């Protein structure tokens, strides 16, 4: 009876293993079919997304078509896009602003950068390039490292047209025949740079919006040459000569970055600017009331003026090539401007909590003063840490510097740092001590001292935080965002494989035990 039971158990085990073995190929085939369908749908989706990029550079859209396209884009890419208006033109047409981020519309400790197109009504390529950039970021932010960095680590704002009325008439100025790039407060005629109240509606809207957002860097798009133009734009005696602004080295670095990543701008065959494709504005021709100088002085924003075509109104047949010429530059500029210099947070001291570190709170309004290490020359102390968030971003050219962080009621703190040439920037997080405290303050390359905060990376040999960029944390195993979801899928598949292997091993072990017992019982016992 016992032998019969063992035989029945053995037969059942064999049948179970045979069923499992027979089902594995079919399950594998089903999985392969499902994966093939997913790949095919992903490829079709990518093709459709690429079609959107291609469609955006086919022709110039009318103002109505532009508004419809932007509204459709917000629906198609709602996870990374938010559309708003920053004001209206003199004739009441909306001035659209498209925000690209993984958390659009939310306040985060991340920098804001903007591109503004069609400042002059008869220079329309910015309308096309901003759309193409938005479509490309939407299509590639899960796969391309540059798109991931932009979407996950900053808020990029795109204004396709600042002058819809001028575009409608195909004229340089707005409907009042005012040149918008001569209508901003000027540092010579208005030393305080405060609005006079007589600015055009488009200019007033741009100034109010820029100050409300607080941009780190910006670029406006024009036509008529092929060059990256940087401050100052004018001179006191109105003569044409090189007029250095206090951050001349940083501006030259950013202009050169755009020109050298552009396909043609920095080439020796550039007819007007063969020596690198950059120029100081006043050295080219002085202008007054420019958006570029106003942004730098009042907006605390490092702005370039980009001349992207020698033709004022390029033929539509060449728009796709124009996009390809500028794509790498449009991606590189916001990343290097925001994260290629000095950036981090400023916090104020709190209580100590044992081994967890120092409990701190964000400190807004702290002054970030930078001095060049070689000369001791002070750069403009215009960068402030943001209220409620404590983050700051200071564009700088590669080199060695000293930074002093200060605020009334707190002890100032100084540190030396190096901005590397690879664009990774220098990350520094400061904790300021109150004046009545016995503690002197603290600085770190990554926020390890924050209670409950995980370290973002390890500083490099020269003290820069090249490996601690914020977007890399989201790309690791188990991280947030799409990378974390992909990791979760792979983890589930790995667990299923382990379970199947474990079941097979248990089945084989049971068969071996059964076989051994039956073999022993088949021999007669010895006396």
C-alpha positions in Angstrom: 0.0 0.0 0.0 2.8 2.3 0.9 4.6 1.5 -2.3 1.5 2.2 -4.3 1.2 5.6 -2.7 4.8 6.5 -3.5 4.3 5.4 -7.1 1.2 7.5 -7.3 3.2 10.5 -5.9 5.9 9.9 -8.4 3.4 9.8 -11.3 1.8 13.0 -10.1 5.2 14.7 -9.9 6.1 13.6 -13.4 2.8 14.8 -14.7 3.2 18.2 -13.0 6.8 18.6 -14.3 5.7 17.6 -17.8 2.8 20.1 -17.7 5.2 22.8 -16.5 7.7 22.0 -19.1 5.1 21.9 -21.8 3.6 25.3 -20.7 7.0 27.1 -20.6 7.4 27.3 -24.4 3.9 28.5 -24.9 4.3 31.1 -22.1 7.6 32.2 -23.7 5.9 32.5 -27.1 3.1 34.6 -25.5 5.6 36.8 -23.8 7.6 37.2 -27.0 4.4 38.2 -28.9 3.4 40.7 -26.2 6.9 42.2 -26.2 6.9 42.4 -30.0 3.6 44.2 -29.9 4.9 46.6 -27.3 8.0 47.3 -29.4 5.9 47.8 -32.5 3.5 50.2 -30.8 6.5 52.1 -29.3 8.1 52.4 -32.7 4.8 53.6 -34.2 4.5 56.1 -31.4 8.1 57.3 -32.0 7.4 57.6 -35.7 4.3 59.7 -35.0 6.3 61.9 -32.6 9.0 62.4 -35.1 6.3 63.4 -37.6 5.2 66.1 -35.2 8.8 67.5 -35.1 8.9 67.3 -38.9 5.5 69.0 -39.3 6.6 71.8 -37.0 9.3 73.0 -39.4 7.3 72.8 -42.6 5.9 76.3 -42.7 5.2 79.5 -40.8 1.9 79.2 -38.9 -0.5 82.1 -38.6 -1.3 83.4 -35.2 -4.5 81.5 -35.0 -2.8 78.3 -36.2 0.0 78.8 -33.7 -2.5 79.0 -30.8 -4.2 75.9 -31.9 -0.9 74.0 -32.3 0.2 75.0 -28.8 -3.2 74.0 -27.3 -2.9 70.6 -29.1 0.7 70.2 -27.9 -0.4 70.7 -24.3 -3.0 67.9 -24.6 -0.6 65.5 -26.4 2.3 66.2 -23.9 0.4 67.1 -20.8 2.8 65.3 -18.5 5.6 67.7 -19.5 3.8 70.8 -20.8 1.7 73.7 -19.5 0.5 76.5 -21.7 -0.3 80.0 -20.4 -0.4 83.6 -21.6 1.9 86.3 -20.2 -0.1 89.2 -21.6 -1.5 90.6 -24.8 -0.3 92.6 -27.8 -1.3 96.2 -28.5 -4.2 94.7 -30.6 -5.2 92.2 -28.0 -3.5 89.0 -29.4 -2.3 86.6 -26.7 1.4 86.2 -26.0 1.8 82.5 -25.4 4.3 81.0 -23.0 4.9 77.2 -23.0 6.4 75.6 -19.9 8.4 72.4 -20.4 9.1 70.4 -17.2 8.3 67.1 -15.5 6.3 69.1 -13.0 4.9 72.1 -15.0 3.1 74.7 -13.0 4.7 73.7 -9.8 7.3 75.6 -7.7 10.5 73.6 -7.4 14.1 74.1 -6.5 15.1 74.1 -10.1 16.2 76.9 -12.5 14.1 78.6 -15.1 15.4 79.4 -18.6 13.5 80.9 -21.5 13.7 81.3 -25.3 11.8 84.2 -26.9 11.0 84.3 -30.6 9.7 86.8 -33.1 10.6 90.0 -31.1 10.7 91.7 -34.5 7.6 90.9 -36.5 9.5 90.4 -39.7 12.0 87.9 -38.2 9.8 84.8 -37.7 12.1 81.8 -37.3 11.7 81.8 -33.5 8.1 80.8 -34.0 9.3 77.7 -35.8 12.3 76.8 -33.7 10.5 77.0 -30.3 7.8 74.6 -31.6 10.3 72.2 -33.0 12.2 72.3 -29.7 9.0 71.6 -27.7 8.0 68.7 -30.0 11.5 67.2 -29.9 11.7 67.4 -26.1 8.2 65.7 -25.8 9.3 63.0 -28.2 12.7 62.3 -26.6 12.6 63.1 -22.9 12.4 59.4 -22.0 15.3 58.3 -24.1 17.7 61.2 -25.0 20.0 62.2 -22.0 19.9 65.9 -23.0 16.1 65.9 -23.1 15.9 64.0 -19.8 18.1 66.6 -18.2 16.1 69.6 -19.4 12.7 68.1 -18.5 13.7 66.7 -15.2 16.1 69.3 -13.9 14.6 72.7 -14.9 11.7 74.7 -16.2 12.2 75.7 -19.8 9.9 78.4 -21.1 9.2 78.9 -24.8 7.6 82.1 -26.1 7.1 81.5 -29.9 6.1 85.1 -30.6 6.5 88.3 -28.6 5.2 90.4 -31.4 2.1 88.7 -33.0 0.9 92.0 -34.4 4.1 92.7 -36.3 4.1 89.2 -37.7 0.5 89.7 -38.9 1.7 92.8 -40.8 5.1 91.4 -41.7 6.8 94.5 -40.2 9.6 95.0 -37.8 7.7 96.8 -35.0 4.4 96.1 -33.4 1.1 97.5 -34.5 2.1 100.9 -33.2 5.3 100.7 -35.3 7.5 100.6 -32.2 10.6 98.5 -32.2 10.2 96.3 -29.1 13.9 95.7 -28.8 14.4 99.5 -28.2 11.5 99.9 -25.8 12.9 98.5 -22.6 14.3 100.9 -19.8 17.8 101.9 -20.8 20.8 102.1 -18.4 21.8 105.5 -19.7 18.5 107.3 -20.1 17.0 105.7 -17.0 19.8 104.7 -14.5 17.3 103.0 -12.1 16.0 100.9 -15.1 12.5 101.2 -13.7 9.5 101.2 -16.1 8.3 104.6 -17.2 4.7 103.4 -17.9 5.0 104.3 -21.5 6.4 100.9 -22.7 4.4 99.0 -25.3 2.0 96.3 -23.9 4.3 93.5 -25.2 7.3 94.9 -23.4 5.4 95.6 -20.2 4.1 92.0 -20.2 7.6 90.6 -20.8 9.1 92.6 -18.0 6.4 91.7 -15.4 6.5 88.0 -16.3 10.3 87.8 -16.3 10.6 89.3 -12.8 7.7 87.1 -11.5 9.4 83.9 -12.7 13.0 84.8 -12.0 15.0 83.4 -14.9 18.6 82.3 -14.7 19.3 82.7 -18.4 17.5 83.6 -21.6 18.0 83.9 -25.4 16.0 85.9 -27.9 15.8 84.8 -31.6 16.4 87.2 -34.5 17.4 87.1 -38.1 19.7 89.2 -40.3 23.1 87.7 -39.4 24.6 84.5 -38.1 26.0 85.4 -34.6 25.6 85.1 -30.9 25.4 88.6 -29.4 26.1 89.5 -25.7 26.1 92.7 -23.5 26.7 95.5 -23.4 24.5 96.7 -26.3 25.3 100.4 -26.0 28.0 102.9 -24.9 27.8 106.1 -23.0 29.0 108.3 -25.9 27.1 106.2 -28.5 30.3 105.2 -30.2 30.8 101.8 -31.8 33.3 99.9 -29.7 33.7 96.9 -27.4 31.8 97.6 -24.2 32.6 95.0 -21.5 29.9 94.3 -18.9 31.0 93.0 -15.4 30.3 89.4 -16.5 32.1 89.7 -19.9 34.0 86.4 -19.5 30.8 84.5 -18.6 28.9 86.0 -21.5 31.7 85.2 -23.9 31.7 81.6 -22.7 27.9 81.2 -23.2 28.0 82.9 -26.6 30.9 80.7 -27.7 29.1 77.6 -26.4 26.1 78.4 -28.6 28.2 79.3 -31.7 30.4 76.2 -31.5 27.6 73.7 -31.0 25.8 75.3 -33.9 26.5 73.6 -37.2 27.6 76.8 -39.1 27.8 79.8 -36.8 31.4 79.3 -35.6 32.8 78.2 -39.0 35.5 80.3 -40.8 33.2 80.7 -43.8 30.7 82.8 -41.7 30.9 85.9 -43.9 30.4 88.6 -41.2 31.7 86.8 -38.1 34.5 84.4 -39.3 36.3 84.4 -36.0 34.0 82.3 -33.9 30.5 83.5 -34.6 30.2 85.8 -31.5 30.1 89.5 -30.9 29.8 92.1 -28.2 26.6 94.1 -29.0 28.2 97.6 -28.8 31.2 96.5 -30.9 28.8 95.4 -33.7 26.5 98.4 -33.6 25.2 100.1 -30.4 21.5 100.1 -29.6 19.6 101.4 -26.5 16.6 100.0 -24.7 17.4 96.4 -25.6 15.7 93.4 -23.9 19.2 91.8 -23.4 20.6 94.6 -21.2 17.4 95.0 -19.2 17.3 91.3 -18.5 20.9 91.4 -17.3 20.6 94.4 -15.0 17.0 94.2 -13.7 16.0 90.6 -14.3 19.3 89.1 -13.0 19.2 87.0 -16.1 22.0 86.2 -18.5 20.6 86.8 -21.9 22.0 86.3 -25.4 20.6 87.8 -28.6 20.8 85.1 -31.3 20.9 86.1 -35.0 20.1 82.8 -36.7 19.8 83.5 -40.4 21.3 86.0 -42.8 17.9 86.2 -44.4 15.3 88.2 -42.5 12.5 85.9 -43.6 14.0 82.5 -44.6 12.2 80.4 -47.2 10.0 77.7 -45.7 11.9 75.0 -47.7 14.9 75.7 -45.5 13.2 75.6 -42.1 14.0 71.9 -41.5 17.7 72.5 -42.1 17.6 75.6 -39.9 16.3 73.4 -37.1 19.0 70.9 -37.5 21.6 73.7 -37.5 20.3 75.0 -34.2 19.1 71.8 -32.4 22.3 71.0 -30.5 22.8 74.6 -29.5 19.3 75.0 -28.3 19.7 72.0 -26.0 23.2 72.9 -24.8 22.6 76.5 -23.8 20.0 76.1 -21.0 21.9 73.2 -19.4 25.3 75.0 -19.3 23.8 78.3 -18.4 21.9 76.9 -15.4 24.2 74.1 -14.2 27.6 74.8 -15.8 28.6 77.5 -13.3 28.0 77.6 -9.5 24.7 76.3 -8.1 23.3 74.8 -5.0 21.2 75.9 -2.0 21.5 78.2 1.0 20.0 77.2 4.3 19.9 78.4 7.9 21.1 76.5 10.9 18.6 74.7 13.2 18.9 72.2 15.9 21.2 69.1 15.8 19.7 65.6 15.6 22.4 63.1 16.4 23.9 61.2 13.5 21.2 62.3 11.0 22.9 65.6 10.5 22.0 69.2 10.9 18.4 70.2 10.7 18.2 73.2 8.4 15.6 75.3 6.6 15.8 77.0 3.2 17.0 80.6 3.4 15.9 83.0 0.7 17.4 86.4 -0.1 21.0 85.3 0.6 23.5 87.2 -1.5 25.9 85.1 -3.7 29.0 87.2 -4.4 31.7 85.7 -6.6 35.3 86.8 -6.9 37.8 85.6 -9.5 40.6 83.8 -7.7 43.4 85.1 -9.9 42.5 88.8 -9.8 40.2 89.1 -6.8 37.9 91.1 -9.1 34.4 91.0 -7.8 31.6 89.9 -10.1 28.2 91.6 -9.7 26.5 90.4 -6.6 23.1 89.9 -8.3 22.4 86.3 -7.6 20.1 85.7 -4.6 18.8 82.5 -3.1 15.1 82.1 -3.8 12.6 82.6 -1.1 11.0 79.4 0.3 13.4 77.2 -1.7 16.9 78.5 -1.0 18.3 77.4 -4.3 20.6 79.6 -6.4 22.2 79.4 -9.9 25.2 81.5 -10.9 26.4 81.2 -14.6 30.2 81.4 -14.8 33.0 80.7 -17.2 35.4 77.8 -16.3 38.0 78.9 -13.8 38.8 79.2 -10.1 36.7 81.5 -7.9 35.9 82.5 -4.4 32.2 82.7 -3.3 30.9 84.7 -0.3 27.4 83.9 0.9 25.9 86.6 3.1 22.6 87.9 4.5 21.8 90.5 7.1 21.5 88.8 10.5 23.7 85.9 9.6 27.5 85.3 9.6 29.0 85.5 6.1 30.6 82.3 4.8 33.3 82.0 2.1 34.6 79.1 0.1 36.9 78.5 -2.9 35.7 76.4 -5.9 36.5 75.5 -9.4 34.1 75.6 -12.4 35.3 72.7 -14.7 35.4 73.1 -18.4 33.2 70.1 -19.1 30.0 71.9 -18.3 29.2 69.9 -15.2 29.5 73.0 -12.9 30.3 73.3 -9.3 27.7 72.3 -6.7 27.8 74.0 -3.3 25.3 73.9 -0.5 25.7 76.4 2.4 24.3 76.6 5.9 24.6 80.0 7.4 24.8 80.6 11.2 23.0 83.4 12.9 25.1 86.3 14.2 24.4 85.3 17.8 25.4 81.7 17.3 28.7 80.2 18.4 28.8 78.1 15.2 30.4 79.5 12.1 28.6 77.9 9.2 29.0 75.0 6.8 29.5 74.2 3.1 29.2 70.9 1.3 29.5 69.6 -2.2 26.3 67.6 -1.8 23.5 68.0 0.8 24.6 65.2 3.1 24.1 67.4 6.1 20.4 67.8 5.5 18.2 65.8 7.8 16.7 62.9 5.9 18.4 63.9 2.6 20.3 61.3 0.7 23.7 62.3 -0.8 23.4 63.1 -4.5 27.0 62.2 -5.4 30.7 62.3 -4.6 32.8 65.3 -5.4 35.5 65.0 -7.9 39.2 65.5 -7.2 39.2 69.2 -7.9 36.3 69.8 -5.6 33.7 70.1 -8.3 30.5 68.1 -8.1 30.6 66.8 -11.7 29.1 63.4 -10.7 26.4 64.9 -8.5 24.1 66.5 -11.0 20.5 66.4 -9.9 19.1 64.7 -13.0 21.4 61.6 -12.5 19.6 60.7 -9.2 16.4 60.0 -11.2 18.1 57.7 -13.7 19.4 55.2 -11.1 17.9 51.9 -10.2 14.8 52.3 -8.2 14.7 56.1 -8.9 11.7 58.1 -9.6 10.2 58.9 -13.0 10.4 56.7 -16.1 13.7 55.1 -15.1 12.2 53.9 -11.9 9.2 52.4 -13.8 11.5 50.6 -16.2 13.5 49.3 -13.3 10.3 48.0 -11.6 9.3 46.2 -14.8 12.8 44.5 -15.0 12.6 43.6 -11.3 9.2 41.9 -11.8 10.4 39.9 -14.7 13.5 38.8 -12.8 11.4 37.7 -9.8 9.2 35.6 -12.1 12.2 33.9 -13.6 13.5 33.1 -10.1 10.2 31.7 -9.0 10.1 29.4 -12.1 13.6 28.2 -11.5 12.8 27.6 -7.8 9.7 25.6 -8.7 11.7 23.5 -11.2 14.4 22.9 -8.6 11.8 21.8 -6.0 10.2 19.4 -8.5 13.5 17.8 -9.4 14.5 17.5 -5.7 11.1 15.7 -5.0 11.6 13.3 -7.9 15.1 12.5 -6.7 14.0 11.8 -3.1 11.1 9.6 -4.4 13.4 7.7 -6.7 15.9 7.1 -3.9 13.2 5.7 -1.5 11.8 3.4 -4.1 15.2 2.1 -5.0 15.9 1.3 -1.3 12.6 -0.6 -0.9 13.1 -2.6 -4.0 16.0 -4.6 -2.4 15.2 -7.4 0.2 16.3 -6.6 3.7 19.4 -8.4 5.0 19.0 -10.7 8.0 
